[in-house]
Amino acid sequence: MDAVEVIVSFLIVVIIIVSLLSNVVVLICFLYSAEIRKQVPGLFILNLTFCNLLMTVLNMPLTLVGIINKEHPGGGGFCQIVGFLETFLTTTSMLSMAALSIDRWIAVVFPLSYHSKMRHKDAAIMLGYTWLHSMSFSTVSVCLSWVGYHQLYASCTLCNGRAHNNRTQFVIFTVVFHVLTFLLSLIVLCFTYLKVLKVARFHCKRIDIITMQTLVLLVDIHPSVRQRCLEEQKRRRQRATKKISTFIGTFVLCFAPYVITRLVELSSAVPISPHWGVVSKCLAYSKAASDPFVYSLLRNQYRKTCADIINRVLKRSSLNSSRIRGENGRSTIIQTTA
């Protein structure tokens, strides 16, 4: 192993640990909080969390072994199962993010009719489509024997080396797959979140007008209070932009290098560094570690739920320790009396 492979292996280990812990915390919050379970976005987040956990437990360790041993640990049948799961889970994750953006768009742009337009039944239909979409592409790739160990990515995935006899069909399949998965999800993310940002800026402008009118009327207000109001006004304008940039930016940063590499790979005229193939795969894996923070753990509701769980655990542990100290004290008194 050279220096790049050692660094990438270390990063994959870090991604596995962070992804496993953060997604488990999201799952615990979902099971603990009845309020989170009642909300429609909770279904999309639960689906995304399960996909990330399966990817973390099944695919990432095997890619790590592939980088270290330069081969996949297992036979052809096992590799096809792993490749099927890799395609299915990645596709489902992308479409789940698109579904979350549609939910936010309806909630912000159509707040009065949100509960009638986005019910649990509607969310289940959207999830059904994501599974059907993912299952279709995964099944076709396996049935046509296009899944195998790819040395460039050190993992079992779509492999152009297994499509010598029907190269044209493989190219068409790969392009259509990434267009209907990555590009479609990106278009939905950009459309919905930019609409949300437009509405958020409109409301911020209205609040700014009211704030400025109030500051003009309050002529005796202290300069420090006025300055805090202006600073809060500035933070309010930046908050929505930062959130939207995070949603779209992490999606593009993590998935775009890998997708572009897969499309460039179809042209044999462009050589691809083996190190870059593994790095792009590592970036795609990093999305599983960032999703819990982007969509869940940084939100006030999940932070409050985590705090409640921690307080409950600490309170129970303190009660147990107090009970143990009391029992020890009683036993000491009995022994002294005896």
PDB file of C-alpha atoms in Angstrom, residues 39-42 44 102-119 122:
ATOM      1  CA  GLN A  39     -44.198  13.719  11.104  1.00  0.00           C
ATOM      2  CA  VAL A  40     -44.201  12.765   7.429  1.00  0.00           C
ATOM      3  CA  PRO A  41     -40.494  13.658   6.842  1.00  0.00           C
ATOM      4  CA  GLY A  42     -39.638  11.079   9.506  1.00  0.00           C
ATOM      5  CA  PHE A  44     -37.962   9.688   4.482  1.00  0.00           C
ATOM      6  CA  ILE A 102     -40.193  17.921  -2.121  1.00  0.00           C
ATOM      7  CA  ASP A 103     -41.639  17.668   1.384  1.00  0.00           C
ATOM      8  CA  ARG A 104     -39.896  20.906   2.457  1.00  0.00           C
ATOM      9  CA  TRP A 105     -41.054  22.662  -0.713  1.00  0.00           C
ATOM     10  CA  ILE A 106     -44.689  21.771  -0.088  1.00  0.00           C
ATOM     11  CA  ALA A 107     -44.410  22.719   3.608  1.00  0.00           C
ATOM     12  CA  VAL A 108     -42.926  26.164   2.891  1.00  0.00           C
ATOM     13  CA  VAL A 109     -44.610  27.155  -0.373  1.00  0.00           C
ATOM     14  CA  PHE A 110     -48.047  25.638   0.431  1.00  0.00           C
ATOM     15  CA  PRO A 111     -48.209  25.737   4.255  1.00  0.00           C
ATOM     16  CA  LEU A 112     -52.023  25.877   4.503  1.00  0.00           C
ATOM     17  CA  SER A 113     -52.543  22.779   2.357  1.00  0.00           C
ATOM     18  CA  TYR A 114     -49.449  20.840   3.473  1.00  0.00           C
ATOM     19  CA  HIS A 115     -51.321  18.291   5.620  1.00  0.00           C
ATOM     20  CA  SER A 116     -53.705  17.492   2.778  1.00  0.00           C
ATOM     21  CA  LYS A 117     -51.007  17.292   0.094  1.00  0.00           C
ATOM     22  CA  MET A 118     -48.355  15.401   2.086  1.00  0.00           C
ATOM     23  CA  ARG A 119     -49.868  12.608   4.170  1.00  0.00           C
ATOM     24  CA  ASP A 122     -48.396  10.028  -0.009  1.00  0.00           C
TER      25      ASP A 122
END
